[in-house]
Coordinates of C-alpha atoms and ligand atoms in Angstrom, one line a residue:
M1146 CA -125.3 -73.0 -54.8
I1147 CA -126.7 -70.2 -56.9
I1148 CA -125.4 -67.0 -56.0
H1149 CA -127.3 -63.7 -56.4
P1150 CA -126.0 -60.1 -55.7
V1151 CA -126.8 -58.7 -52.2
I1152 CA -126.1 -55.1 -51.5
K1153 CA -126.5 -53.2 -48.4
G1154 CA -126.1 -49.4 -48.7
Q1155 CA -122.6 -49.2 -50.1
V1156 CA -121.5 -52.7 -49.3
A1157 CA -121.7 -55.8 -51.4
K1158 CA -122.8 -58.8 -49.1
S1159 CA -122.2 -61.5 -51.6
C1160 CA -120.0 -62.0 -54.6
H1161 CA -119.7 -64.4 -57.5
P1162 CA -116.6 -66.5 -57.6
V1163 CA -116.8 -67.4 -61.3
G1164 CA -117.5 -63.7 -62.1
C1165 CA -114.4 -62.7 -60.1
G1166 CA -112.5 -65.1 -62.0
Q1167 CA -113.8 -63.7 -65.4
A1168 CA -113.1 -60.1 -64.2
V1169 CA -109.6 -60.9 -63.5
A1170 CA -109.2 -62.7 -66.8
E1171 CA -110.4 -59.6 -68.5
Q1172 CA -107.8 -57.6 -66.9
I1173 CA -105.1 -60.1 -67.9
A1174 CA -106.4 -59.9 -71.5
Y1175 CA -106.3 -56.3 -71.4
V1176 CA -102.6 -55.9 -70.1
S1177 CA -101.5 -58.7 -72.5
R1178 CA -102.4 -56.6 -75.7
A1179 CA -101.6 -53.1 -74.1
P1180 CA -98.2 -51.4 -74.7
Q1181 CA -95.9 -53.4 -72.5
I1182 CA -93.6 -52.7 -69.6
A1183 CA -90.1 -52.5 -71.2
K1184 CA -87.8 -53.4 -68.3
G1185 CA -89.8 -53.9 -65.1
P1186 CA -89.3 -55.4 -61.7
R1187 CA -88.9 -59.2 -61.4
K1188 CA -89.7 -59.6 -57.7
V1189 CA -92.7 -57.8 -56.4
L1190 CA -94.4 -57.4 -53.0
V1191 CA -98.0 -56.0 -53.2
L1192 CA -99.7 -54.9 -49.9
G1193 CA -103.5 -54.7 -50.6
A1194 CA -103.3 -57.1 -53.6
S1195 CA -106.8 -58.5 -53.8
S1196 CA -108.6 -55.5 -55.4
G1197 CA -108.6 -52.0 -56.9
F1198 CA -105.2 -50.7 -57.7
G1199 CA -103.2 -53.3 -55.8
L1200 CA -104.7 -56.1 -57.9
A1201 CA -104.4 -54.3 -61.1
S1202 CA -100.8 -53.6 -60.3
R1203 CA -100.2 -57.3 -59.8
I1204 CA -101.8 -58.4 -63.0
S1205 CA -99.9 -55.5 -64.8
L1206 CA -96.6 -56.4 -63.4
A1207 CA -97.2 -60.2 -63.9
F1208 CA -99.0 -60.2 -67.4
G1209 CA -98.2 -56.7 -68.9
G1210 CA -94.4 -57.3 -69.9
A1211 CA -92.3 -57.6 -66.8
R1212 CA -93.2 -61.1 -66.1
A1213 CA -92.8 -60.5 -62.3
D1214 CA -93.1 -63.0 -59.6
T1215 CA -95.4 -61.6 -56.8
I1216 CA -96.3 -61.8 -53.3
G1217 CA -99.9 -60.4 -52.4
V1218 CA -100.8 -59.6 -49.0
A1219 CA -104.7 -58.8 -48.2
F1220 CA -107.4 -59.0 -45.7
E1221 CA -110.3 -61.0 -47.2
R1222 CA -112.7 -63.7 -46.0
G1223 CA -113.2 -67.1 -47.6
P1224 CA -116.3 -69.0 -47.7
S1225 CA -118.0 -70.2 -44.4
D1226 CA -121.3 -71.0 -42.9
K1227 CA -121.8 -67.0 -42.8
G1228 CA -121.6 -66.7 -46.7
V1229 CA -119.6 -67.1 -49.8
G1230 CA -116.7 -64.8 -48.5
S1231 CA -115.3 -61.7 -50.2
A1232 CA -114.7 -61.0 -53.7
G1233 CA -111.0 -60.3 -52.9
W1234 CA -110.4 -63.8 -51.7
Y1235 CA -111.5 -65.2 -55.3
N1236 CA -109.4 -62.7 -57.0
L1237 CA -106.4 -63.7 -55.2
I1238 CA -107.1 -67.4 -56.1
H1239 CA -107.9 -66.6 -59.6
F1240 CA -104.7 -64.4 -60.1
S1241 CA -102.3 -66.9 -58.6
H1242 CA -103.9 -69.9 -60.6
M1243 CA -103.5 -68.0 -63.8
A1244 CA -99.9 -66.7 -62.9
R1245 CA -98.8 -70.1 -62.0
K1246 CA -100.0 -71.4 -65.4
E1247 CA -97.6 -69.0 -66.9
G1248 CA -94.7 -70.3 -65.0
L1249 CA -94.6 -67.4 -62.5
I1250 CA -94.4 -67.5 -58.7
A1251 CA -97.6 -66.1 -56.9
R1252 CA -97.8 -66.4 -53.4
N1253 CA -100.8 -65.2 -51.1
F1254 CA -100.8 -64.2 -47.5
V1255 CA -104.2 -63.5 -46.2
G1256 CA -104.3 -61.5 -42.8
D1257 CA -103.7 -58.2 -41.3
A1258 CA -100.9 -56.3 -43.0
F1259 CA -100.5 -54.0 -39.9
A1260 CA -99.6 -57.1 -37.6
P1261 CA -95.9 -57.7 -36.9
D1262 CA -96.3 -61.3 -37.4
M1263 CA -97.7 -60.8 -40.9
R1264 CA -94.3 -58.9 -41.5
A1265 CA -92.1 -61.5 -40.2
K1266 CA -93.9 -64.3 -42.3
V1267 CA -93.5 -62.3 -45.6
A1268 CA -89.7 -61.6 -44.8
D1269 CA -89.2 -65.3 -44.0
Y1270 CA -90.8 -66.2 -47.4
I1271 CA -88.7 -63.5 -49.3
R1272 CA -85.6 -64.8 -47.5
N1273 CA -86.1 -68.5 -48.0
E1274 CA -88.3 -69.1 -51.1
F1275 CA -88.5 -65.9 -53.0
G1276 CA -84.9 -65.4 -54.1
G1277 CA -83.8 -63.4 -51.1
S1278 CA -85.0 -59.7 -52.1
V1279 CA -87.7 -57.6 -53.8
D1280 CA -87.4 -55.0 -56.6
L1281 CA -90.7 -53.2 -55.8
V1282 CA -93.1 -52.8 -53.0
V1283 CA -96.6 -51.6 -54.0
Y1284 CA -98.5 -50.2 -51.0
S1285 CA -102.2 -50.2 -51.9
L1286 CA -104.0 -50.7 -48.5
A1287 CA -107.3 -49.1 -48.0
T1288 CA -109.1 -49.5 -44.8
G1289 CA -111.2 -47.8 -42.2
A1290 CA -109.3 -49.0 -39.1
R1291 CA -106.0 -50.0 -37.9
P1292 CA -104.6 -51.2 -34.5
D1293 CA -102.3 -48.6 -32.9
P1294 CA -98.9 -50.4 -33.2
E1295 CA -98.0 -48.9 -29.6
T1296 CA -101.2 -49.8 -27.7
G1297 CA -102.9 -52.3 -29.9
E1298 CA -106.1 -50.2 -29.7
L1299 CA -108.3 -50.0 -32.9
V1300 CA -107.8 -46.6 -34.5
R1301 CA -110.6 -45.7 -37.0
S1302 CA -110.5 -43.2 -39.9
T1303 CA -113.3 -40.7 -40.8
I1304 CA -114.0 -38.9 -43.9
K1305 CA -114.9 -35.5 -43.1
P1306 CA -114.2 -31.9 -44.0
I1307 CA -111.8 -29.9 -42.0
G1308 CA -112.8 -26.5 -40.5
T1309 CA -116.3 -26.1 -41.8
A1310 CA -119.4 -28.4 -42.4
T1311 CA -120.2 -29.4 -46.0
R1312 CA -123.2 -30.9 -47.6
G1313 CA -123.0 -33.5 -50.3
Y1314 CA -124.8 -36.4 -52.1
T1315 CA -123.8 -40.0 -51.5
I1316 CA -125.2 -42.9 -53.7
N1317 CA -127.2 -45.4 -52.2
L1318 CA -126.2 -48.5 -54.4
E1319 CA -128.9 -50.7 -52.9
K1320 CA -131.7 -48.6 -53.7
D1321 CA -130.4 -46.4 -56.4
F1322 CA -130.9 -42.9 -55.3
L1323 CA -128.9 -40.0 -53.9
E1324 CA -129.0 -39.2 -50.4
E1325 CA -128.1 -35.7 -49.0
Q1326 CA -125.6 -35.8 -46.1
C1327 CA -124.4 -33.0 -44.0
L1328 CA -120.9 -33.6 -42.9
E1329 CA -119.8 -31.9 -39.8
P1330 CA -116.1 -30.8 -39.6
A1331 CA -113.7 -33.4 -38.1
T1332 CA -112.3 -33.0 -34.7
D1333 CA -108.5 -32.8 -34.2
Q1334 CA -108.6 -36.2 -32.8
E1335 CA -110.5 -37.4 -35.9
I1336 CA -107.9 -35.7 -38.1
K1337 CA -104.9 -37.4 -36.1
D1338 CA -106.8 -40.9 -36.3
T1339 CA -107.3 -40.8 -40.0
V1340 CA -103.7 -39.8 -40.7
K1341 CA -102.8 -42.9 -38.3
V1342 CA -104.8 -45.1 -40.5
M1343 CA -104.5 -43.8 -44.1
G1344 CA -101.2 -41.9 -43.8
G1345 CA -97.6 -43.1 -44.4
E1346 CA -96.8 -44.6 -41.0
D1347 CA -97.3 -48.2 -41.9
W1348 CA -95.7 -47.8 -45.3
Q1349 CA -92.6 -46.6 -43.8
S1350 CA -92.4 -49.2 -41.2
W1351 CA -93.1 -52.0 -43.9
I1352 CA -90.1 -50.5 -45.8
S1353 CA -87.8 -49.9 -42.7
F1354 CA -88.4 -53.4 -41.6
L1355 CA -87.7 -55.1 -44.9
K1356 CA -84.7 -52.9 -45.3
G1357 CA -83.3 -53.8 -41.9
E1358 CA -83.8 -57.4 -42.8
G1359 CA -81.6 -56.9 -45.8
L1360 CA -84.4 -57.8 -48.2
L1361 CA -84.5 -54.8 -50.7
A1362 CA -82.6 -55.2 -53.9
E1363 CA -80.2 -52.6 -55.2
G1364 CA -82.2 -50.1 -57.3
F1365 CA -85.5 -51.0 -55.2
E1366 CA -88.6 -48.9 -55.8
T1367 CA -91.7 -48.4 -53.6
L1368 CA -94.9 -46.7 -54.3
A1369 CA -98.2 -45.7 -52.7
F1370 CA -101.4 -44.3 -54.2
S1371 CA -102.9 -40.9 -53.7
Y1372 CA -105.8 -38.8 -54.9
I1373 CA -106.0 -34.9 -55.4
G1374 CA -108.9 -34.2 -57.7
P1375 CA -110.3 -30.9 -59.0
E1376 CA -110.8 -27.9 -56.7
R1377 CA -114.7 -28.4 -56.4
T1378 CA -113.9 -31.9 -54.6
Y1379 CA -111.4 -30.2 -52.2
D1380 CA -113.7 -29.6 -49.3
I1381 CA -114.5 -33.4 -49.1
Y1382 CA -111.3 -34.8 -50.1
H1383 CA -107.9 -32.8 -50.5
H1384 CA -108.6 -30.4 -47.8
G1385 CA -110.5 -32.9 -45.5
T1386 CA -109.3 -35.7 -43.3
L1387 CA -108.2 -38.1 -46.2
G1388 CA -106.3 -35.3 -47.8
R1389 CA -104.5 -34.7 -44.6
A1390 CA -103.7 -38.4 -44.5
K1391 CA -102.4 -38.2 -48.1
A1392 CA -100.3 -35.2 -47.3
D1393 CA -98.6 -37.4 -44.6
L1394 CA -98.1 -40.1 -47.3
H1395 CA -96.4 -37.7 -49.6
Q1396 CA -94.0 -36.6 -46.9
T1397 CA -93.3 -40.2 -46.2
A1398 CA -92.4 -41.0 -49.7
D1399 CA -89.6 -38.2 -49.3
R1400 CA -88.3 -39.7 -46.2
I1401 CA -88.3 -43.2 -47.4
D1402 CA -86.7 -42.0 -50.7
A1403 CA -83.9 -40.3 -48.7
A1404 CA -83.3 -43.6 -46.6
L1405 CA -82.9 -45.6 -49.9
K1406 CA -80.3 -43.4 -51.6
A1407 CA -77.4 -45.4 -50.6
Q1408 CA -78.8 -48.5 -52.4
K1409 CA -80.0 -46.3 -55.4
G1410 CA -83.6 -47.0 -54.3
Q1411 CA -86.7 -44.7 -54.8
A1412 CA -89.9 -44.0 -53.2
H1413 CA -93.0 -42.3 -55.1
V1414 CA -96.5 -41.3 -54.5
V1415 CA -98.7 -41.9 -57.6
V1416 CA -101.6 -39.6 -58.0
C1417 CA -104.4 -41.6 -59.6
K1418 CA -107.8 -40.9 -61.3
A1419 CA -111.0 -41.3 -59.3
L1420 CA -112.4 -44.8 -59.7
V1421 CA -115.1 -47.0 -58.3
T1422 CA -113.5 -49.4 -55.9
K1423 CA -114.7 -51.2 -52.6
A1424 CA -113.1 -48.4 -50.8
S1425 CA -114.1 -45.2 -52.9
V1426 CA -117.7 -45.8 -52.8
F1427 CA -117.6 -44.7 -49.1
I1428 CA -116.4 -41.3 -49.7
P1429 CA -119.6 -39.1 -49.0
G1430 CA -120.0 -36.3 -51.4
L1431 CA -117.6 -37.8 -54.2
S1432 CA -120.3 -40.0 -56.0
P1433 CA -121.9 -37.3 -58.1
Y1434 CA -118.6 -36.0 -59.2
L1435 CA -117.7 -39.7 -60.2
L1436 CA -120.9 -40.0 -62.3
A1437 CA -120.2 -36.8 -64.1
L1438 CA -116.6 -37.7 -64.6
F1439 CA -117.3 -41.0 -65.9
R1440 CA -119.9 -39.8 -68.6
V1441 CA -117.5 -36.9 -69.8
M1442 CA -114.4 -39.2 -69.9
K1443 CA -116.2 -41.8 -71.8
E1444 CA -117.8 -39.4 -74.2
M1445 CA -114.2 -38.0 -74.8
G1446 CA -112.6 -41.4 -75.3
L1447 CA -110.3 -40.7 -72.3
H1448 CA -111.9 -43.1 -69.6
E1449 CA -109.7 -45.5 -67.7
G1450 CA -110.3 -48.0 -65.0
C1451 CA -107.9 -49.4 -62.5
I1452 CA -106.1 -51.8 -65.0
E1453 CA -105.7 -49.1 -67.6
Q1454 CA -104.3 -46.7 -65.2
M1455 CA -101.7 -49.2 -63.7
Q1456 CA -100.5 -50.5 -67.1
R1457 CA -100.0 -46.9 -68.1
L1458 CA -98.2 -46.4 -64.8
Y1459 CA -95.8 -49.1 -65.2
A1460 CA -95.3 -49.1 -68.9
D1461 CA -95.2 -45.4 -69.4
T1462 CA -94.1 -43.9 -66.3
L1463 CA -92.3 -46.0 -63.8
Y1464 CA -90.4 -48.5 -66.1
R1465 CA -89.7 -46.5 -69.3
A1466 CA -87.0 -47.9 -71.6
D1467 CA -84.9 -44.6 -71.0
G1468 CA -85.1 -45.2 -67.0
T1469 CA -86.4 -41.9 -66.2
I1470 CA -89.6 -41.1 -63.9
P1471 CA -91.4 -38.0 -64.8
V1472 CA -92.6 -36.3 -61.5
D1473 CA -94.4 -32.9 -60.9
A1474 CA -93.1 -30.0 -58.7
E1475 CA -93.8 -32.0 -55.6
R1476 CA -92.1 -35.2 -56.9
L1477 CA -95.4 -36.8 -57.4
V1478 CA -96.1 -39.2 -60.4
R1479 CA -99.2 -37.9 -62.1
I1480 CA -101.5 -40.5 -63.9
D1481 CA -104.5 -38.4 -63.2
D1482 CA -103.5 -36.0 -66.0
R1483 CA -106.6 -36.9 -68.1
E1484 CA -109.0 -36.4 -65.2
Q1485 CA -107.4 -33.0 -64.4
R1486 CA -107.6 -31.8 -68.1
A1487 CA -109.3 -28.3 -68.2
D1488 CA -111.7 -29.3 -71.1
V1489 CA -112.7 -32.5 -69.1
Q1490 CA -113.3 -30.5 -65.7
E1491 CA -115.2 -27.7 -67.6
K1492 CA -117.6 -30.3 -68.9
V1493 CA -117.9 -32.1 -65.5
A1494 CA -118.6 -28.7 -63.9
A1495 CA -121.6 -28.2 -66.3
L1496 CA -123.1 -31.6 -65.6
L1497 CA -122.7 -31.3 -61.9
D1498 CA -124.7 -28.0 -61.9
K1499 CA -127.6 -30.0 -63.2
M1500 CA -127.3 -33.0 -61.0
T1501 CA -130.1 -33.6 -58.4
P1502 CA -131.6 -36.6 -56.9
E1503 CA -134.2 -36.5 -59.8
T1504 CA -131.6 -36.2 -62.6
F1505 CA -128.6 -38.1 -61.5
R1506 CA -129.5 -41.1 -63.5
S1507 CA -129.8 -39.4 -66.9
I1508 CA -127.0 -36.6 -66.1
G1509 CA -124.4 -38.7 -64.8
D1510 CA -123.1 -42.3 -65.7
Y1511 CA -125.0 -44.2 -63.1
E1512 CA -125.1 -47.4 -65.1
G1513 CA -121.3 -47.3 -65.6
Y1514 CA -120.8 -46.6 -61.9
K1515 CA -123.1 -49.2 -60.7
G1516 CA -121.9 -51.7 -63.3
D1517 CA -118.4 -51.2 -62.1
F1518 CA -119.4 -51.8 -58.6
M1519 CA -121.3 -55.0 -59.4
K1520 CA -118.3 -56.3 -61.5
L1521 CA -116.0 -55.7 -58.4
N1522 CA -118.0 -58.4 -56.9
G1523 CA -118.3 -60.7 -59.8
F1524 CA -121.7 -59.6 -61.1
G1525 CA -122.9 -58.4 -64.5
L1526 CA -120.1 -60.3 -66.5
E1527 CA -121.5 -61.2 -70.1
S1528 CA -119.8 -64.6 -70.3
V1529 CA -121.0 -65.9 -66.7
D1530 CA -124.1 -67.9 -66.4
Y1531 CA -125.5 -66.7 -63.1
E1532 CA -128.2 -69.4 -62.9
A1533 CA -125.6 -72.0 -62.8
D1534 CA -124.6 -74.0 -59.6
V1535 CA -121.3 -72.8 -58.0
D1536 CA -119.2 -75.3 -56.2
L1537 CA -117.4 -73.3 -53.4
D1538 CA -115.2 -76.2 -52.6
R1539 CA -113.4 -75.7 -55.8
Y1540 CA -111.9 -72.4 -54.5
R1541 CA -108.9 -73.2 -52.2
M1542 CA -106.4 -70.5 -51.1
E1543 CA -102.9 -72.0 -51.6
Ligands
NAI2987 P1 -109.5 -51.3 -52.4 O1 -110.5 -51.3 -51.4 O2 -109.8 -51.8 -53.8 O3 -108.2 -52.2 -52.0 C1 -107.8 -52.2 -50.6 C2 -106.8 -53.4 -50.5 O4 -106.3 -53.3 -49.1 C3 -107.6 -54.7 -50.5 O5 -106.6 -55.7 -51.2 C4 -107.7 -55.3 -49.1 O6 -107.7 -56.5 -48.9 C5 -106.5 -54.5 -48.5 N1 -106.5 -54.5 -47.1 C6 -107.4 -53.6 -46.3 N2 -107.1 -53.7 -45.0 C7 -106.0 -54.6 -44.8 C8 -105.3 -55.1 -43.8 N3 -105.5 -54.6 -42.4 N4 -104.3 -56.0 -43.9 C9 -104.2 -56.4 -45.1 N5 -104.8 -55.9 -46.3 C10 -105.6 -55.0 -46.2 O7 -109.0 -49.8 -52.5 P2 -108.3 -49.0 -53.7 O8 -109.1 -48.0 -54.1 O9 -107.6 -49.8 -54.6 O10 -107.3 -48.2 -52.7 C11 -105.8 -48.4 -52.8 C12 -105.1 -47.0 -52.7 O11 -105.3 -46.3 -53.7 C13 -105.6 -46.2 -51.5 O12 -104.5 -45.6 -50.8 C14 -106.4 -45.2 -51.9 O13 -106.5 -44.0 -51.3 C15 -105.8 -45.0 -53.3 N6 -106.5 -44.3 -54.4 C16 -107.8 -44.8 -54.8 C17 -108.6 -44.0 -55.6 C18 -109.8 -44.5 -56.0 O14 -110.7 -43.6 -56.7 N7 -110.4 -45.7 -55.8 C19 -108.1 -42.8 -56.4 C20 -106.8 -42.5 -55.9 C21 -106.0 -43.1 -54.9
NA2988 NA1 -105.7 -52.2 -53.7

C-alpha cells in the first residue's frame, strides 16, 4: 500500500514504516559519532521504549558507547484492518532489528506497563533469559490514563492550571493554525488523578517489585524524566496539574534512592528540555513557547532533539568516567541547562511578545515544529520514497 500522512488535530492517524526505520537509523548514526558513554550499564530495562526520550535512551545506551542489551516495554498497535498501526510499533521493530545485527539483545514487550502481568512477564524474562539482573531502569511512560491499581477503574490525567484560569494558544497541526483556549483551573480530583497517572507511584512500584524479585544489580540506577521550564510557562506546566505530578515524581526519586542504598543503588529525576513528542503536542499553551524556543536555540546553535539530549545525559552526566553524577540543590539532574540560559530566555520572551495567530509561522519555528511532528510518524524524511508501495507483512514484532 501507499501510505500518506493523516493528521486529526494533534494526533497522527497514520505512520510510515519505512520512514520510522529511517528516523531510528538517523538516531543510531548520530550516537555512533557523538562523544561516547565511557562506562555505561550492560543490562537495561526501558519502560516507554517506543518513542520520545525512552526510544532515544535505548538507542543511546545500545549504540552510543555502552553496548547495552535492552528490554523495551511500550503500548503500541500493529497493523490491522483498522490501519497501519502506530509509529512506536515500527520503531520497536527497527530498533531491535538493528541492535541484533550488532550482536546485542533487544527484547520488546508490547502491552500495558501498569498491568501486574506485564511486570511478571518482564521479571521472568530478566531471570531466565537476560542474565538475572538489570543495571538500569529508565522510566519514560507518558500517558493520559492509567487503571487504578486498587480498583481497576481508569484514572485520567488532565493538563490544567491550578488556582486560576489561564488563556493560551494550542497549535492545530491538521490545519496549521493557533487556537486560543481558556483553561479552567483543575478541581482537587483532577489534580489527584493527574498525580496518579503521571506521578511517581507506578515507577516506585516497578522498582519495588523488581527489587523484591532480586533482579536489581549492585550499583543499580533508575531514572525518570521531568520538565520545569521558564517562569512564563509555570501557569500551564510547573504550577499546574502536570507540575504537581512531577513534584510527586521528584519525591518518589528520593524515596527509591533511599531504598536502594543497601545495594549502592541510586534513583534520579532528569529535567529535560521541551521537545516535540507524541505526548508534548497535547500540552495546551506550551506550543507558542516551543516555536519561539526552537527558533532561538537553532539560531544560537544550541538546539537539541531527544537523541542529542539522551546521548549527552548518558555520556556527560550519568556515566562519566569519574563516576560522579552532577545534580542541583534538589538532587535533580539538569539537562535543560541550555534551554534555561538567561540569554536564550530573553530572546524567547521577545519573540513571544510578538507571536499571534497571524504571525506565528514567521516569528516562531513552525516549520521545524511540524517537521519534527511529521518525522515522529515517519514522514518528511529525505531518503524515503513516499510513492513506493509498503509491504506491511514485512514488519513482524519478535
Ligand atoms: P512519548 O509519547 O514519546 O513516549 C511515551 C512512551 O510511553 C511510549 O513508548 C508509549 O508506548 C509508552 N506508554 C504509554 N502508555 C503506556 C502503557 N500503559 N504501557 C506501556 N507503555 C506505555 O513521550 P515523551 O515525551 O518521551 O515522555 C516521556 C517522559 O519524558 C514523560 O515523563 C514526560 O513528562 C517527560 N518529558 C517530556 C518532555 C517533552 O518535551 N516531550 C520534556 C521533559 C520531560
Ligand atoms: Na518515551
